[in-house]
Amino acid sequence: MHKGYLCLVLHGHLPFVRHPEYEDFLEEDWLYEAITETYVPLIAVFERLVADRVDFRITMTLSPTLISMLSDQLLQERYLKHINKLIELAHKEKERTRWQPGFQDLPSMYLNEFLSARDTFLRYSCNLALAFKKFQDLGKLEIITCGATHGYLPLMDTCKESVRAQVKVAVSHYESIFERKPRGIWLPECGYHPGHDTILKEARLSYFFTDSHGVLHGNPRPKYGVFAPVYCKGSGVACLARDLESSKQVWSSIEGYPGDYSYREFYRDIGFDLEYDYIKPYIHPDGIRINTGIKYFRITGTGNHKEPYIPRLARDKAAEHAGNFIFNRQKQAGYLYDFLGKKPVIVSPYDAELFGHWWYEGPLWLEFLIRKIHFDQDELKLITVPEYLSENPRNQVITPSMSSWGWKGYSEMWLQGPNDWIYRHLHNASNKMTELAKTYPRVNGLTGRALNQALRELLLAQSSDWAFILGTGTHTDYAIRRTKDHLLRFSRLYDEIKQGSIDEGRLSEIEYKDNIFPGIDYSVHQ
Amino acid sequence: MAKIKRVSLKSKAKSKKASRKKTIPARKLEEKKDVLSRQEVAIEAGKFSHAKSMAMQDYSKETLPSEYGRETMVLAVRDPWWLYTYWEVKGSTWDKHKSELKEEFYKAKRILRVYDVSNIVFNGLNANRFFDIQVREDASSWYIDIGSPGRSWCVDLGILLSKGRFITILRSNIVETPIDGPSWITDEEWMIPDDMFARLYGMGFGLGRSSPAGGVWRKGVISSPGIASMASPTKKQLPRSFWLEVNCELIVYGATEPGAKVTVQEKPVSLRHDGTFTLRFALPDGKQVIPVKAVSRDKLEKKTITPVVNRETK
């Protein structure tokens, strides 16, 4: 008997990294790796499920920065170049490893993956956003939006105009890509601040997610814990909270799946392991060794000794882990059903890039999970939030608590020694942007262009990714650079607009560099 | 409107403070969340792999201004226990106070006055309570340990004169910190008995004790040995002080007439335009017999050369 619902949420996001001014830019690889290792494998899973007529529901964020990069022609061309090189390398690897015991099938496995990545990429006219759109149009995927540039909203609360701009720019960008309005939003870093739900309501968003304590510490106490939606007091926007039990199974060090010894070892990449002259054409032109994505070993154990990866074993494990996940969710749902007297909804959100990039077998696990849910049992059902809400329209009204899914559950990841300096600059720019939008209502022409670009620069500076990287304390140069570049470009535009002396040449240059959100309207920043 | 009732979570505790310790242990919860979120940090950081230094030739040498020439004081919530504030005061403001206070100014302390303004409309004088933090003159930001979650706060930057007079220079915005546990307030329409809520609360956090799912998993009914003794999903590489790795590769290369067909160990090899070829193999221990065969374009002539290579690692 059907006893409860599982709402799987994959949060897909990468910061906007696009440097037309360089031939090769290391950080652009974040996108290329995620395409090959995460987005294409997920699309392949969805394609196989649809082909086999397996009904499923997945909720997926595609952040506006990610969509913008997926739809960008320059990055598309560069990805093709990137994947072609990987294909060349995989061919060489097939030959090189011919005598190595245990390695025989691995280069072919990668070669096939790279070839199918290229094939998938080309089949969707080099724009994978269209692939995800297809599955949304088929009713299988519920694509939700996110902050325009993934700005961490709780630390923007003193500049609500910026919160509004993050939300509204995202919503209109979504509409221009998916030809419908988004119904839900993934608040960047799951960062909720009471009151921001009214801004979501203005943008006609009907639901968002928080971490467990966002609802559990809500006021008044939520009767169904995290296992039913609540409506935010004042706005009526629905809020659903993460179930940590199911999160834990996927990424905890004690109980999590991805660390299983049969799974592929993330840290042994031939970009670091192989002889320098041989690998040089496939790493960074400056000679910096980087991950290529070709990794031959399984986790093996706790030591440094690693055994070759055996795909068949890993596949069996992924199937077993999917079965285990379902078994536990069935127990959980059955227990909650009796306990609550209604069908619970278990919300399990994950970073999409966990699947494939970090946890190589993740997409396979997801496929097994969905197939098993469809074919092997009838206690659990996959569901989207709008479906659940139309079945259960009556829910408790509470004020969720400020929270995030980051380290320690609040704002510390983005507000600590190494990154707190950014807020005085970000807030100053936000206030100046508000002033500009007020002083120059409905301006077109050159000034209008400068105002729109000013908002682009502000939004780009606000990406939580820069604060996050600064907070981790390693390889921070790029994050500092991006924060400074966008803020400096913003202040210069501000001064030029105020002085009425806009340098068109320079404006065109930064419009070309930071070309995100072509349809942006600066007047949303109010 | 639902009636509001105050209840404690598990036992009827005497005070809020005492009961916080008794209820679903916030500490334990924090630990759990902390372990989990550290892993999430590691995983998210994995998205930004090899974010190493980049050649930044044209990288702007301009720096951000240290001040914007305005008066501002912003207060933000870091978590239920800590606030963060930054401020900027115009030089002219200090000058004004210097000229008014003369000697006194230099003896005065630079103070953050932190007001608890919960449930009131704060007018500067009616705070529930306040406490002072002395800050250095060159400080422009501060983390404030507020000690009690779920309250509203406002902060003044000011100077405290030796006679106890406090002069406000700047006043921050008001913020509200989140509570650090479940709410004490329930509504009648959506009542839930305390013990039931306590169980739900634990389940939501995946504490396992109250959840059958967690129990089954922990007992290892169907867990794999790999998981029970798992490396760690953050897959941290073990620290090692000194290490050495040696691998061998073998390069087989040669040349024949352009247009000839060449196989190495029965597998065809593509020739460069000038008839040369190069192959590279990872060379494991043991004997490799490597017949290289060439057949002329007109298939009339054949040649075979067979290098034999032994690798032995001692």
CSV table of C-alpha atoms in Angstrom, one decimal, chain B residues 187-295:
chain,number,residue,atom,x,y,z
B,187,ASP,CA,-1.0,26.4,18.0
B,188,GLU,CA,-4.1,24.7,19.1
B,189,GLU,CA,-5.3,23.8,15.7
B,190,TRP,CA,-2.1,21.9,14.9
B,191,MET,CA,-1.4,20.5,18.4
B,192,ILE,CA,1.0,17.7,18.8
B,193,PRO,CA,1.9,16.0,22.1
B,194,ASP,CA,5.4,16.8,23.3
B,195,ASP,CA,6.8,13.3,23.2
B,196,MET,CA,5.5,12.9,19.7
B,197,PHE,CA,7.1,16.1,18.6
B,198,ALA,CA,10.4,15.1,20.3
B,199,ARG,CA,10.5,12.0,18.2
B,200,LEU,CA,9.7,13.8,15.0
B,201,TYR,CA,12.3,16.4,15.8
B,202,GLY,CA,14.9,13.7,16.2
B,203,MET,CA,13.9,12.1,13.0
B,204,GLY,CA,14.0,15.3,11.0
B,205,PHE,CA,17.6,15.6,12.0
B,206,GLY,CA,18.4,12.0,11.2
B,207,LEU,CA,19.4,11.2,14.8
B,208,GLY,CA,18.4,7.7,14.1
B,209,ARG,CA,17.4,6.8,17.7
B,210,SER,CA,13.7,7.4,17.1
B,211,SER,CA,13.7,6.3,13.5
B,212,PRO,CA,13.4,2.7,12.6
B,213,ALA,CA,15.2,3.4,9.4
B,214,GLY,CA,18.3,4.6,11.2
B,215,GLY,CA,18.1,1.7,13.5
B,216,VAL,CA,18.0,-0.9,10.8
B,217,TRP,CA,20.8,0.8,9.0
B,218,ARG,CA,23.0,1.0,12.0
B,219,LYS,CA,22.6,-2.6,12.9
B,220,GLY,CA,24.0,-3.4,9.6
B,221,VAL,CA,21.1,-5.7,8.6
B,222,ILE,CA,21.8,-5.0,5.0
B,223,SER,CA,24.8,-2.8,5.1
B,224,SER,CA,27.8,-3.7,3.2
B,225,PRO,CA,31.2,-4.2,4.8
B,226,GLY,CA,32.4,-1.3,2.6
B,227,ILE,CA,30.1,1.1,4.3
B,228,ALA,CA,30.6,0.0,7.8
B,229,SER,CA,34.3,0.6,7.6
B,230,MET,CA,34.1,3.3,5.0
B,231,ALA,CA,37.0,5.4,4.1
B,232,SER,CA,35.1,8.7,4.4
B,233,PRO,CA,33.1,10.4,1.8
B,234,THR,CA,35.2,13.4,2.0
B,235,LYS,CA,37.8,11.0,0.8
B,236,LYS,CA,40.6,12.9,2.4
B,237,GLN,CA,43.9,11.6,1.3
B,238,LEU,CA,45.9,10.2,4.2
B,239,PRO,CA,48.7,12.4,5.3
B,240,ARG,CA,51.9,10.8,4.5
B,241,SER,CA,55.3,12.2,5.4
B,242,PHE,CA,57.5,10.7,2.8
B,243,TRP,CA,56.8,8.7,-0.2
B,244,LEU,CA,58.1,7.3,-3.4
B,245,GLU,CA,56.4,6.0,-6.5
B,246,VAL,CA,58.1,4.5,-9.5
B,247,ASN,CA,56.4,3.4,-12.7
B,248,CYS,CA,57.9,2.3,-16.0
B,249,GLU,CA,56.7,3.0,-19.5
B,250,LEU,CA,58.1,1.6,-22.7
B,251,ILE,CA,58.3,3.5,-25.9
B,252,VAL,CA,58.3,1.4,-29.1
B,253,TYR,CA,59.1,3.4,-32.2
B,254,GLY,CA,60.2,2.8,-35.7
B,255,ALA,CA,59.8,3.6,-39.3
B,256,THR,CA,58.9,1.9,-42.6
B,257,GLU,CA,57.8,3.0,-46.0
B,258,PRO,CA,55.0,5.5,-46.0
B,259,GLY,CA,51.9,3.6,-47.1
B,260,ALA,CA,52.9,0.3,-45.5
B,261,LYS,CA,50.7,-1.4,-43.0
B,262,VAL,CA,52.1,-2.0,-39.6
B,263,THR,CA,50.8,-4.0,-36.7
B,264,VAL,CA,52.2,-4.2,-33.2
B,265,GLN,CA,51.1,-7.3,-31.2
B,266,GLU,CA,48.6,-7.9,-34.0
B,267,LYS,CA,47.0,-4.5,-33.6
B,268,PRO,CA,47.2,-2.0,-36.5
B,269,VAL,CA,49.2,1.1,-35.9
B,270,SER,CA,48.7,4.4,-37.7
B,271,LEU,CA,51.9,5.7,-39.4
B,272,ARG,CA,52.8,9.4,-39.7
B,273,HIS,CA,53.2,10.8,-43.2
B,274,ASP,CA,56.9,10.0,-43.2
B,275,GLY,CA,56.3,6.4,-42.3
B,276,THR,CA,57.4,6.7,-38.6
B,277,PHE,CA,55.4,5.5,-35.7
B,278,THR,CA,55.6,5.7,-31.9
B,279,LEU,CA,53.8,3.7,-29.3
B,280,ARG,CA,53.9,4.1,-25.6
B,281,PHE,CA,53.0,1.4,-23.1
B,282,ALA,CA,52.7,1.2,-19.3
B,283,LEU,CA,55.2,-1.6,-18.6
B,284,PRO,CA,54.2,-4.0,-15.8
B,285,ASP,CA,56.5,-6.6,-14.3
B,286,GLY,CA,57.1,-9.6,-16.5
B,287,LYS,CA,58.0,-10.4,-20.1
B,288,GLN,CA,56.5,-8.6,-23.0
B,289,VAL,CA,56.9,-10.0,-26.5
B,290,ILE,CA,56.2,-7.3,-29.0
B,291,PRO,CA,56.1,-8.5,-32.6
B,292,VAL,CA,56.1,-5.5,-35.0
B,293,LYS,CA,55.0,-6.5,-38.5
B,294,ALA,CA,55.1,-4.4,-41.6
B,295,VAL,CA,53.5,-5.2,-45.0
